[in-house]
Coordinates of C-alpha atoms in Angstrom, one line a residue:
M488 CA 4.1 -50.5 -15.6
P489 CA 1.3 -47.8 -16.3
T490 CA 2.3 -44.3 -16.7
T491 CA 1.9 -42.3 -13.4
T492 CA -0.3 -39.4 -13.5
K493 CA 0.2 -36.5 -11.2
Y494 CA -2.7 -34.5 -9.4
D495 CA -2.7 -31.6 -7.0
V496 CA -5.2 -33.7 -4.5
I497 CA -6.1 -37.3 -4.5
I498 CA -9.2 -38.0 -2.5
I499 CA -10.0 -41.6 -1.3
G500 CA -13.6 -42.0 -0.9
S501 CA -16.7 -40.3 -2.7
G502 CA -19.1 -40.3 0.3
I503 CA -20.4 -36.9 1.8
S504 CA -16.8 -35.9 3.1
G505 CA -14.8 -36.8 0.1
S506 CA -17.7 -35.4 -2.3
L507 CA -17.7 -31.8 -0.4
T508 CA -14.0 -31.7 -0.3
A509 CA -13.7 -32.5 -4.0
L510 CA -16.3 -29.9 -4.9
Q511 CA -14.4 -27.2 -2.8
L512 CA -11.2 -28.1 -4.4
A513 CA -12.2 -28.4 -8.0
K514 CA -14.1 -25.0 -7.8
A515 CA -10.7 -23.7 -6.5
K516 CA -9.3 -25.0 -10.1
F517 CA -7.0 -27.5 -8.5
K518 CA -6.4 -30.9 -10.3
V519 CA -8.5 -33.2 -8.2
L520 CA -8.8 -37.0 -8.5
I521 CA -11.3 -39.1 -6.4
L522 CA -10.7 -42.8 -5.9
E523 CA -13.7 -44.9 -5.2
A524 CA -13.8 -48.5 -4.3
G525 CA -17.4 -49.2 -5.5
A526 CA -19.3 -48.5 -8.6
V527 CA -19.5 -44.8 -9.8
K528 CA -23.1 -45.0 -11.7
P529 CA -25.6 -45.8 -9.2
D530 CA -29.1 -46.3 -10.5
R531 CA -31.7 -45.1 -8.4
S532 CA -34.5 -46.8 -10.5
K533 CA -32.8 -50.4 -10.0
Y534 CA -32.3 -49.6 -6.2
L535 CA -36.0 -48.6 -5.9
N536 CA -37.1 -51.9 -7.6
N537 CA -34.7 -53.9 -5.4
F538 CA -36.3 -52.4 -2.5
S539 CA -39.6 -53.1 -3.6
V540 CA -39.2 -56.7 -4.6
L541 CA -36.9 -57.8 -1.7
S542 CA -38.3 -58.8 1.6
Q543 CA -39.5 -55.7 3.6
K544 CA -39.0 -57.8 6.8
D545 CA -35.2 -57.9 6.1
K546 CA -34.1 -55.1 8.1
S547 CA -30.8 -54.2 6.5
P548 CA -30.7 -50.8 5.4
N549 CA -28.2 -52.1 2.9
L550 CA -30.4 -54.4 1.2
P551 CA -31.1 -52.9 -2.0
Y552 CA -27.3 -52.3 -2.7
T553 CA -25.9 -55.6 -1.5
K554 CA -28.4 -58.0 -3.0
G555 CA -30.2 -58.0 -6.4
A556 CA -29.0 -56.0 -9.6
D557 CA -25.7 -54.3 -9.6
A558 CA -24.7 -55.3 -6.3
N559 CA -21.0 -54.6 -6.1
N560 CA -20.2 -56.5 -3.1
K561 CA -17.6 -58.9 -4.2
F562 CA -14.3 -57.0 -4.7
S563 CA -15.4 -53.9 -2.7
P564 CA -17.6 -55.5 0.0
S565 CA -20.0 -53.7 2.2
S566 CA -20.6 -54.5 5.8
D567 CA -24.0 -55.6 6.5
V568 CA -26.3 -57.2 9.2
A569 CA -24.5 -60.6 8.9
D570 CA -21.5 -58.8 10.4
F571 CA -23.3 -58.3 13.7
S572 CA -22.0 -61.2 15.4
L573 CA -18.6 -62.7 16.4
Y574 CA -16.8 -63.9 13.2
D575 CA -17.5 -67.3 11.8
P576 CA -15.4 -68.1 8.6
A577 CA -18.1 -70.0 7.3
K578 CA -20.5 -67.0 6.9
K579 CA -17.9 -65.0 5.0
Q580 CA -18.7 -61.6 7.1
F581 CA -16.8 -58.7 6.0
F582 CA -16.1 -57.6 9.7
V583 CA -14.0 -59.9 11.9
Q584 CA -15.4 -59.4 15.3
T585 CA -13.6 -60.4 18.4
G586 CA -15.8 -59.1 21.0
P587 CA -16.5 -59.0 23.8
D588 CA -19.5 -56.9 22.6
V589 CA -20.4 -56.7 18.9
F590 CA -20.2 -53.4 16.8
K591 CA -23.5 -53.1 15.1
S592 CA -23.1 -50.5 12.4
Q593 CA -22.4 -50.9 8.8
Y594 CA -21.5 -48.7 5.8
L595 CA -21.7 -48.7 2.0
R596 CA -18.7 -48.8 -0.6
I597 CA -20.4 -46.9 -3.5
A598 CA -20.4 -43.6 -5.2
G599 CA -22.0 -41.2 -2.6
G600 CA -21.2 -43.6 0.2
T601 CA -23.6 -44.4 3.1
T602 CA -25.8 -41.4 2.3
W603 CA -27.6 -44.0 -0.1
S604 CA -28.7 -45.6 3.3
W605 CA -29.4 -42.9 6.2
R606 CA -32.2 -41.6 7.9
G607 CA -31.3 -38.0 6.9
N608 CA -31.3 -36.6 10.5
C609 CA -29.0 -33.5 10.9
P610 CA -28.7 -32.0 14.2
R611 CA -25.7 -30.2 15.1
F612 CA -23.4 -31.0 17.9
L613 CA -23.6 -28.8 21.1
P614 CA -21.0 -26.3 22.0
S615 CA -20.2 -28.4 25.0
D616 CA -19.8 -31.7 22.9
F617 CA -16.3 -30.5 22.0
K618 CA -15.2 -29.8 25.6
M619 CA -16.3 -32.9 27.5
N620 CA -13.0 -32.8 29.4
S621 CA -12.9 -29.2 30.6
V622 CA -16.8 -28.9 31.0
Y623 CA -17.3 -32.3 32.6
Q624 CA -13.9 -33.5 33.8
I625 CA -14.4 -37.1 32.4
K626 CA -11.5 -38.9 33.2
G627 CA -9.3 -40.1 30.1
V628 CA -11.3 -38.1 27.6
E629 CA -9.8 -35.0 25.8
D630 CA -11.2 -31.8 24.4
W631 CA -11.4 -31.3 20.7
P632 CA -8.7 -28.8 19.5
I633 CA -11.2 -26.8 17.9
S634 CA -14.7 -25.6 19.0
Y635 CA -18.2 -25.2 17.9
N636 CA -17.4 -21.6 16.9
D637 CA -14.7 -22.7 14.8
L638 CA -17.2 -24.9 12.8
E639 CA -20.1 -22.8 13.0
K640 CA -19.7 -21.1 9.4
Y641 CA -18.8 -24.3 8.0
Y642 CA -22.1 -25.9 9.9
C643 CA -24.2 -23.2 7.8
D644 CA -22.3 -23.9 4.6
A645 CA -23.0 -27.7 5.0
E646 CA -26.7 -27.1 5.7
D647 CA -27.0 -25.1 2.6
E648 CA -25.1 -27.6 0.2
I649 CA -27.1 -30.6 1.6
G650 CA -30.4 -28.7 1.7
I651 CA -31.7 -29.1 5.3
S652 CA -34.9 -28.3 6.4
G653 CA -35.3 -27.0 9.9
N654 CA -36.7 -24.8 12.5
D655 CA -34.4 -21.8 13.0
K656 CA -36.1 -20.7 16.3
E657 CA -36.0 -24.1 18.0
W658 CA -32.3 -24.9 16.8
D659 CA -31.0 -21.4 17.7
Q660 CA -32.1 -22.1 21.3
A661 CA -30.7 -25.6 21.1
V662 CA -27.4 -24.3 20.4
N663 CA -27.5 -21.5 23.0
G664 CA -28.1 -18.7 20.5
I665 CA -25.0 -19.6 18.3
K666 CA -26.5 -20.2 14.8
S667 CA -25.6 -17.5 12.2
R668 CA -27.6 -18.3 9.4
P669 CA -31.0 -19.5 8.8
Y670 CA -31.8 -22.9 7.4
P671 CA -32.4 -23.0 3.6
M672 CA -35.9 -24.1 4.1
K673 CA -38.6 -24.5 6.9
N674 CA -38.7 -27.8 8.7
I675 CA -40.4 -30.9 7.3
K676 CA -44.0 -31.0 8.7
Q677 CA -44.1 -33.0 11.9
A678 CA -46.3 -36.1 12.2
Y679 CA -49.9 -36.1 13.6
G680 CA -48.7 -38.3 16.5
D681 CA -45.8 -36.0 17.5
F682 CA -48.5 -33.3 18.1
R683 CA -50.7 -35.5 20.2
V684 CA -47.8 -36.6 22.3
K685 CA -46.5 -32.9 22.5
D686 CA -49.7 -31.8 23.9
I687 CA -49.5 -34.0 26.8
V688 CA -45.6 -34.1 27.6
E689 CA -44.6 -30.6 26.8
G690 CA -43.4 -28.6 29.6
K691 CA -43.6 -31.5 32.2
M692 CA -40.5 -32.1 34.4
V693 CA -38.9 -35.4 34.1
E694 CA -35.6 -36.2 35.9
G695 CA -35.1 -32.3 36.5
K696 CA -35.6 -31.4 32.8
A697 CA -38.9 -29.6 31.3
I698 CA -39.7 -31.7 28.3
K699 CA -39.6 -30.0 25.0
L700 CA -40.4 -31.7 21.7
I701 CA -39.0 -30.1 18.8
S702 CA -38.8 -30.8 14.9
T703 CA -35.6 -32.7 13.8
P704 CA -33.4 -31.0 11.1
Q705 CA -33.5 -33.1 8.1
A706 CA -31.6 -33.6 4.9
R707 CA -35.0 -33.6 2.9
L708 CA -36.3 -30.6 1.0
S709 CA -39.5 -29.2 2.4
E710 CA -40.0 -27.2 -0.9
Q711 CA -38.5 -27.5 -4.3
K712 CA -35.9 -25.1 -5.0
K713 CA -33.8 -24.7 -8.3
E714 CA -30.5 -24.8 -6.5
Y715 CA -31.2 -28.5 -5.7
G716 CA -31.8 -29.5 -9.3
S717 CA -33.9 -32.4 -9.9
R718 CA -34.8 -33.0 -6.3
R719 CA -38.2 -32.7 -5.4
A720 CA -40.0 -31.7 -2.2
C721 CA -40.6 -34.3 0.4
E722 CA -43.9 -36.2 -0.5
G723 CA -44.4 -37.9 2.8
N724 CA -43.4 -41.4 1.8
H725 CA -42.6 -43.6 4.9
N726 CA -40.4 -46.1 2.9
C727 CA -37.7 -43.4 2.3
I728 CA -35.2 -45.5 4.2
P729 CA -32.9 -46.4 2.5
V730 CA -34.0 -45.2 -0.8
C731 CA -36.1 -41.9 -1.0
P732 CA -38.4 -42.5 -4.0
S733 CA -38.8 -38.7 -4.6
G734 CA -35.3 -37.9 -4.4
A735 CA -36.0 -35.2 -1.7
K736 CA -33.6 -37.0 0.8
Y737 CA -29.9 -36.0 0.1
E738 CA -27.3 -38.3 -1.1
A739 CA -23.7 -37.4 -1.5
F740 CA -24.1 -38.5 -5.2
Y741 CA -25.6 -34.9 -5.9
T742 CA -22.5 -33.1 -4.6
L743 CA -20.3 -35.8 -6.4
E744 CA -22.0 -34.8 -9.9
K745 CA -21.3 -31.2 -9.0
A746 CA -17.6 -31.7 -8.3
L747 CA -17.3 -33.6 -11.5
K748 CA -18.7 -30.9 -13.4
A749 CA -16.5 -28.5 -11.9
G750 CA -13.6 -30.5 -13.2
A751 CA -12.7 -33.3 -10.6
T752 CA -11.9 -36.7 -12.0
I753 CA -13.1 -40.0 -10.6
I754 CA -11.8 -43.5 -10.8
D755 CA -14.4 -46.0 -9.7
K756 CA -13.8 -49.8 -8.8
A757 CA -10.6 -48.7 -7.3
V758 CA -9.7 -50.2 -4.1
V759 CA -6.7 -48.3 -2.5
T760 CA -4.1 -50.7 -1.2
N761 CA -1.1 -48.5 -0.2
L762 CA 0.0 -45.1 0.4
V763 CA 3.6 -44.7 -0.5
L764 CA 5.9 -42.5 1.4
N765 CA 8.9 -40.6 -0.2
K766 CA 12.6 -41.7 0.5
A767 CA 12.6 -39.3 3.6
K768 CA 9.3 -41.1 4.9
K769 CA 7.8 -37.7 5.7
Q770 CA 5.5 -36.9 2.7
L771 CA 3.2 -39.2 0.9
E772 CA 4.4 -39.6 -2.9
K773 CA 2.0 -42.2 -4.4
V774 CA -1.2 -44.0 -3.9
T775 CA -1.5 -47.6 -5.3
Y776 CA -4.8 -49.2 -6.0
K777 CA -6.3 -52.3 -7.5
K778 CA -8.7 -51.6 -10.3
W779 CA -11.2 -54.3 -10.7
E780 CA -13.7 -55.3 -13.3
E781 CA -16.3 -58.1 -13.4
T782 CA -18.3 -59.0 -16.6
G783 CA -20.1 -62.2 -16.3
D784 CA -17.6 -65.0 -15.5
V785 CA -14.6 -62.7 -16.5
K786 CA -12.8 -61.1 -13.8
K787 CA -9.9 -58.5 -14.2
V788 CA -7.7 -56.9 -11.4
V789 CA -4.9 -54.6 -12.3
E790 CA -2.6 -52.6 -9.8
E791 CA -2.1 -49.0 -10.9
T792 CA -0.4 -46.0 -9.3
V793 CA -1.0 -42.2 -9.1
E794 CA 0.8 -39.2 -7.6
G795 CA -0.4 -36.4 -5.7
T796 CA 0.8 -33.3 -4.0
I797 CA -2.0 -33.7 -1.1
V798 CA -3.8 -37.2 -0.3
V799 CA -7.1 -36.7 1.5
L800 CA -8.8 -39.9 3.3
A801 CA -12.6 -39.8 3.3
A802 CA -13.3 -43.4 3.4
N803 CA -15.0 -43.8 6.9
A804 CA -13.6 -44.3 10.2
I805 CA -13.0 -48.0 9.6
E806 CA -11.8 -48.0 6.0
T807 CA -9.6 -45.0 6.8
A808 CA -7.9 -46.7 9.8
K809 CA -7.7 -50.0 7.8
L810 CA -5.8 -48.2 4.9
L811 CA -3.4 -46.3 7.2
L812 CA -2.6 -49.7 9.0
M813 CA -2.0 -51.5 5.7
S814 CA 0.3 -48.8 4.7
G815 CA 2.1 -48.2 8.0
V816 CA 1.9 -44.4 7.8
A817 CA 0.4 -41.6 10.4
N818 CA 0.7 -44.0 13.3
S819 CA 3.7 -42.7 15.5
S820 CA 1.3 -42.2 18.1
D821 CA -0.3 -45.6 18.1
Q822 CA -3.9 -44.0 17.9
V823 CA -4.7 -45.2 14.5
G824 CA -7.7 -47.6 14.7
R825 CA -8.4 -46.9 18.4
N826 CA -11.3 -45.0 20.2
L827 CA -13.9 -46.5 17.6
M828 CA -17.2 -45.1 18.6
D829 CA -21.0 -45.4 17.8
H830 CA -24.1 -43.9 19.3
L831 CA -25.4 -47.1 21.2
G832 CA -29.0 -47.1 20.9
G833 CA -32.2 -49.0 22.1
E834 CA -36.0 -48.1 22.2
G835 CA -38.9 -48.2 24.3
A836 CA -42.4 -49.1 22.6
C837 CA -45.9 -48.9 23.9
L838 CA -49.5 -49.0 22.9
L839 CA -50.9 -45.6 23.5
P840 CA -54.5 -44.9 24.7
F841 CA -55.3 -42.9 21.8
K842 CA -54.3 -43.3 17.9
V843 CA -51.2 -41.6 16.5
F844 CA -51.5 -43.1 12.9
P845 CA -48.0 -43.9 12.4
F846 CA -46.4 -44.7 8.9
R847 CA -47.5 -41.4 7.2
G848 CA -44.3 -39.2 6.5
P849 CA -40.8 -39.8 7.5
Q850 CA -39.9 -42.4 10.0
S851 CA -39.1 -39.7 12.5
T852 CA -39.8 -36.0 12.3
S853 CA -39.4 -34.7 16.1
A854 CA -37.2 -35.6 18.9
I855 CA -36.5 -34.5 22.7
D856 CA -33.4 -33.1 23.1
V857 CA -33.2 -31.8 26.6
F858 CA -31.2 -34.9 27.7
R859 CA -28.4 -34.3 25.4
D860 CA -26.4 -32.1 28.1
G861 CA -26.4 -31.6 31.8
D862 CA -24.3 -32.2 34.8
F863 CA -25.3 -36.1 34.9
R864 CA -22.9 -36.3 31.8
K865 CA -20.1 -36.4 34.5
E866 CA -21.4 -39.9 35.5
K867 CA -23.3 -41.1 32.5
C868 CA -23.8 -40.3 29.0
G869 CA -26.4 -37.8 27.4
F870 CA -28.7 -39.0 24.8
R871 CA -31.3 -37.9 22.2
L872 CA -34.8 -39.3 22.4
T873 CA -36.2 -39.7 18.9
V874 CA -40.1 -39.6 18.6
G875 CA -40.9 -42.6 16.3
N876 CA -43.4 -42.3 13.5
D877 CA -42.9 -45.9 12.7
G878 CA -45.0 -47.9 14.9
W879 CA -42.9 -50.2 17.0
G880 CA -39.7 -49.5 14.9
R881 CA -37.2 -52.2 15.1
S882 CA -39.2 -54.1 17.8
K883 CA -42.0 -55.4 15.7
H884 CA -43.1 -55.0 12.1
P885 CA -46.8 -54.5 11.4
F886 CA -46.4 -58.0 9.5
D887 CA -45.7 -59.4 13.0
V888 CA -48.8 -58.0 14.6
F889 CA -50.7 -59.5 11.8
E890 CA -49.1 -62.8 12.1
A891 CA -49.6 -63.0 15.9
L892 CA -53.3 -62.1 15.4
L893 CA -53.6 -65.0 12.7
Q894 CA -52.0 -67.4 15.4
N895 CA -54.1 -66.6 18.2
K896 CA -56.3 -69.6 19.0
F897 CA -58.7 -67.6 21.2
P898 CA -60.3 -65.4 20.2
R899 CA -59.8 -66.2 16.5
L900 CA -60.5 -63.4 14.5
Y901 CA -61.8 -63.3 10.6
G902 CA -62.8 -60.6 8.3
Q903 CA -63.8 -57.4 9.5
E904 CA -63.1 -58.3 13.2
L905 CA -59.5 -59.0 12.1
N906 CA -59.1 -56.0 10.1
H907 CA -60.8 -53.7 13.1
E908 CA -58.4 -55.2 15.6
L909 CA -55.3 -54.7 13.3
E910 CA -56.1 -51.2 12.7
N911 CA -56.9 -50.7 16.5
L912 CA -53.4 -52.0 17.3
I913 CA -51.3 -50.5 14.6
T914 CA -52.6 -47.0 14.8
R915 CA -51.7 -46.9 18.5
Q916 CA -48.2 -48.3 18.1
F917 CA -45.6 -45.7 19.4
R918 CA -42.0 -45.6 20.5
F919 CA -39.1 -43.4 21.6
S920 CA -35.7 -44.5 20.8
Y921 CA -32.6 -43.2 22.3
S922 CA -28.9 -42.6 21.1
T923 CA -26.3 -42.4 23.5
D924 CA -22.9 -40.7 23.9
M925 CA -20.3 -43.3 23.7
L926 CA -16.7 -42.2 25.4
P927 CA -13.6 -42.9 23.3
N928 CA -11.9 -46.0 24.5
P929 CA -8.5 -47.0 23.1
E930 CA -9.3 -50.6 23.5
N931 CA -12.3 -50.3 21.2
R932 CA -10.5 -50.5 18.0
V933 CA -9.9 -51.6 14.4
T934 CA -7.0 -53.8 13.5
L935 CA -6.0 -55.8 10.6
S936 CA -7.3 -59.4 10.3
T937 CA -5.4 -62.4 9.0
Y938 CA -8.7 -63.0 7.0
K939 CA -8.7 -61.5 3.7
D940 CA -11.2 -60.5 1.0
E941 CA -11.3 -61.3 -2.6
L942 CA -8.7 -58.9 -3.7
G943 CA -6.4 -60.2 -1.1
I944 CA -6.8 -57.2 1.4
P945 CA -7.0 -57.8 5.2
K946 CA -10.6 -57.6 6.4
P947 CA -11.0 -55.0 9.4
Q948 CA -10.9 -56.6 12.6
I949 CA -13.1 -55.0 15.4
K950 CA -12.7 -55.3 19.1
M951 CA -15.6 -53.6 21.0
K952 CA -16.8 -53.4 24.7
M953 CA -19.7 -51.3 26.0
D954 CA -18.5 -49.3 29.3
D955 CA -20.4 -48.6 32.5
Y956 CA -20.7 -44.7 31.3
S957 CA -23.0 -46.0 28.5
K958 CA -24.8 -48.7 30.5
K959 CA -25.7 -46.1 33.1
G960 CA -26.9 -43.6 30.4
I961 CA -29.0 -46.4 28.7
E962 CA -30.7 -47.2 32.1
F963 CA -31.4 -43.3 32.5
A964 CA -32.7 -43.1 29.1
Q965 CA -35.2 -45.9 29.8
L966 CA -36.2 -44.4 33.1
V967 CA -37.0 -41.2 31.2
I968 CA -39.0 -43.1 28.6
K969 CA -41.1 -44.9 31.4
K970 CA -42.1 -41.6 32.9
L971 CA -43.1 -40.3 29.6
F972 CA -45.1 -43.4 28.8
T973 CA -46.9 -42.9 32.4
L974 CA -47.6 -39.1 31.3
L975 CA -48.9 -40.8 28.0
K976 CA -51.0 -43.0 30.3
A977 CA -49.8 -46.2 28.1
P978 CA -50.7 -49.4 29.8
Q979 CA -47.8 -50.7 31.4
H980 CA -48.4 -54.3 29.9
S981 CA -47.8 -52.8 26.5
W982 CA -44.2 -51.5 27.5
E983 CA -41.4 -53.3 25.8
F984 CA -37.7 -52.1 25.9
T985 CA -34.4 -53.1 24.5
P986 CA -32.8 -55.1 27.3
K987 CA -30.5 -52.6 29.3
D988 CA -27.4 -54.8 28.7
A989 CA -27.9 -54.7 24.9
F990 CA -27.9 -52.0 22.2
S991 CA -28.4 -51.5 18.4
G992 CA -26.0 -49.7 16.1
S993 CA -26.9 -46.2 14.7
G994 CA -24.7 -46.4 11.7
H995 CA -22.6 -43.4 13.2
I996 CA -19.0 -44.9 12.8
M997 CA -16.7 -42.4 14.4
G998 CA -13.2 -42.1 16.0
T999 CA -10.1 -44.2 15.0
C1000 CA -7.8 -41.3 14.0
R1001 CA -8.7 -38.7 16.6
M1002 CA -8.0 -35.1 16.2
G1003 CA -5.9 -33.4 18.9
N1004 CA -2.9 -30.9 19.5
N1005 CA -0.5 -33.5 21.0
P1006 CA 1.1 -35.7 18.4
A1007 CA 1.8 -38.4 21.0
T1008 CA -1.8 -39.1 21.7
S1009 CA -3.6 -38.1 18.3
V1010 CA -3.3 -38.9 14.5
V1011 CA -4.5 -35.3 13.1
D1012 CA -3.9 -31.9 14.1
K1013 CA -6.7 -29.2 14.4
E1014 CA -6.7 -28.6 10.6
C1015 CA -7.2 -32.3 10.0
R1016 CA -3.6 -32.9 8.8
T1017 CA -1.9 -35.7 10.1
H1018 CA 0.9 -34.9 12.4
D1019 CA 3.4 -37.5 10.9
H1020 CA 2.8 -36.4 7.2
K1021 CA 2.2 -32.9 6.2
N1022 CA 0.7 -33.8 2.9
L1023 CA -1.9 -36.3 4.3
F1024 CA -5.3 -35.1 5.5
I1025 CA -8.3 -37.0 7.1
V1026 CA -11.8 -35.3 6.6
D1027 CA -14.2 -38.2 7.7
A1028 CA -15.6 -39.1 11.1
S1029 CA -12.4 -40.9 12.1
V1030 CA -11.1 -37.6 13.4
F1031 CA -13.9 -37.1 15.9
T1032 CA -12.3 -36.8 19.5
T1033 CA -15.6 -37.5 21.0
G1034 CA -19.0 -38.5 19.5
S1035 CA -21.6 -36.2 21.1
T1036 CA -25.3 -37.5 21.0
A1037 CA -26.1 -36.1 17.6
N1038 CA -26.3 -37.9 14.1
P1039 CA -22.8 -37.1 13.0
T1040 CA -23.4 -36.2 9.3
V1041 CA -23.8 -32.6 9.2
T1042 CA -20.8 -32.3 11.4
I1043 CA -18.6 -34.6 9.2
A1044 CA -19.9 -32.3 6.4
A1045 CA -18.7 -29.1 8.5
I1046 CA -15.4 -30.6 9.2
A1047 CA -14.8 -31.5 5.4
L1048 CA -15.4 -27.9 4.3
Y1049 CA -13.6 -26.6 7.2
A1050 CA -10.4 -28.9 6.3
A1051 CA -10.9 -28.1 2.5
N1052 CA -10.2 -24.4 3.2
K1053 CA -6.9 -25.3 5.0
I1054 CA -5.9 -27.7 2.1
I1055 CA -6.6 -24.9 -0.5
N1056 CA -4.3 -22.4 1.7
Q1057 CA -1.6 -25.1 1.9
L1058 CA -1.8 -25.7 -1.9
K1059 CA -1.4 -21.8 -2.7
K1060 CA 1.7 -21.4 -0.6

């Protein structure tokens, strides 16, 4: 048996929450170990090359990492679009989906986590998002045990660390004047089409709301600053999802490198299999993991153990729940794995009567946020409307438009006529997408499957159903978009919508280990410490009590920084 090493803190996962927590603890001079299931040395140049040579029509954001060179998807598999269907053993999916609906978001198990494959939008939660029960009296929904004000300082710290570009005036108004520090940089320049649309819809009343189109805070540098090292300012590339060519977009690997320089240690290719309790079964004593290596046809897997005074889970809402269930810990409430959430999404696309010239700059630079909040949330979910700068987005790729023109029997176009018609259509493509607030439901959950992966570890089994609250909100979002299309004078025959009973995933995996004051109905307390074990903390999005309508990353980061402060205080006692 290998010699057991003792650490002050063991962190499981090196995505944004794990890396931020590690950095704070390492800076405080504690002995920190990070266990990462995937490979620790991502190679940006190889990922960019993978992205450029693989089919651009494959809509998987994980494509450069799960196919091609250095894809570590055998022993630490990542979910991908193949998982967006009910389970079929022949397909070797990672998720075991049992329905009745299908969960449609994925993640990466790699050093830096899913920030290698994200859009980079970073709006904050609203103050009311933390108080959905007390503000809107929604049956069965609990308030967070912490408030927006409790996290506000940490929101600012997270925005500084990530390097967020935003408009201070717009976002101070968006959060009701409760923003105590400026963004590190001014906002990313908004797309030309955003201004054309804004000129027409700004201030117009739609379903009781005065439309306001504002810039979206983004984890991209709008200017180069020495505190962000080698990252360059955004160069306006449109192919920045998943891999930003210039490095302007934040990846948690930047923070991970800082944590390692501050003294943290990382073991990669280490898939944690068990959290071991002491004899009294009150405290975690050891962490067991399978260390894997693969060189050509030679495969090697060994089991190792480490000891830590405190253990921190930062794996993501599915992996964290899976590990707790495998270990049989922190679940006296029977809430581990329950209340799985995402932001159920969809879009409305049209052809505008004027040109907006999409595909120049990031895929979205603006949004309409006025429908995130309001009394209607008592009956149906709120939503953000993203203003697309990517033509018809997920609905139709420009290649699809080109192929359709080639297949037309009459009129059949050639040469300059074909070029002119292609230019005429693509330059007028426009869309709004919506991301909705999904309520926590204990029946939407992660459990352990009888199917196992290459290491003999149970695959995550997912049960999912969209409720009426979300369906009503999706109908409302589509009604709003139709009224905006009417204001924009987009011909109705060009309108295309995601079916009302369908949805896309947003990659925003939340819930499964919710935060609360009552140990009988929640997994962690208001300091992200599990009720059952005082030396076990959870700092990823699994602790979300409710999901809001906002992209969760900056809130995840704020919670990680908030929890790191609590961990430091506990270690000092």
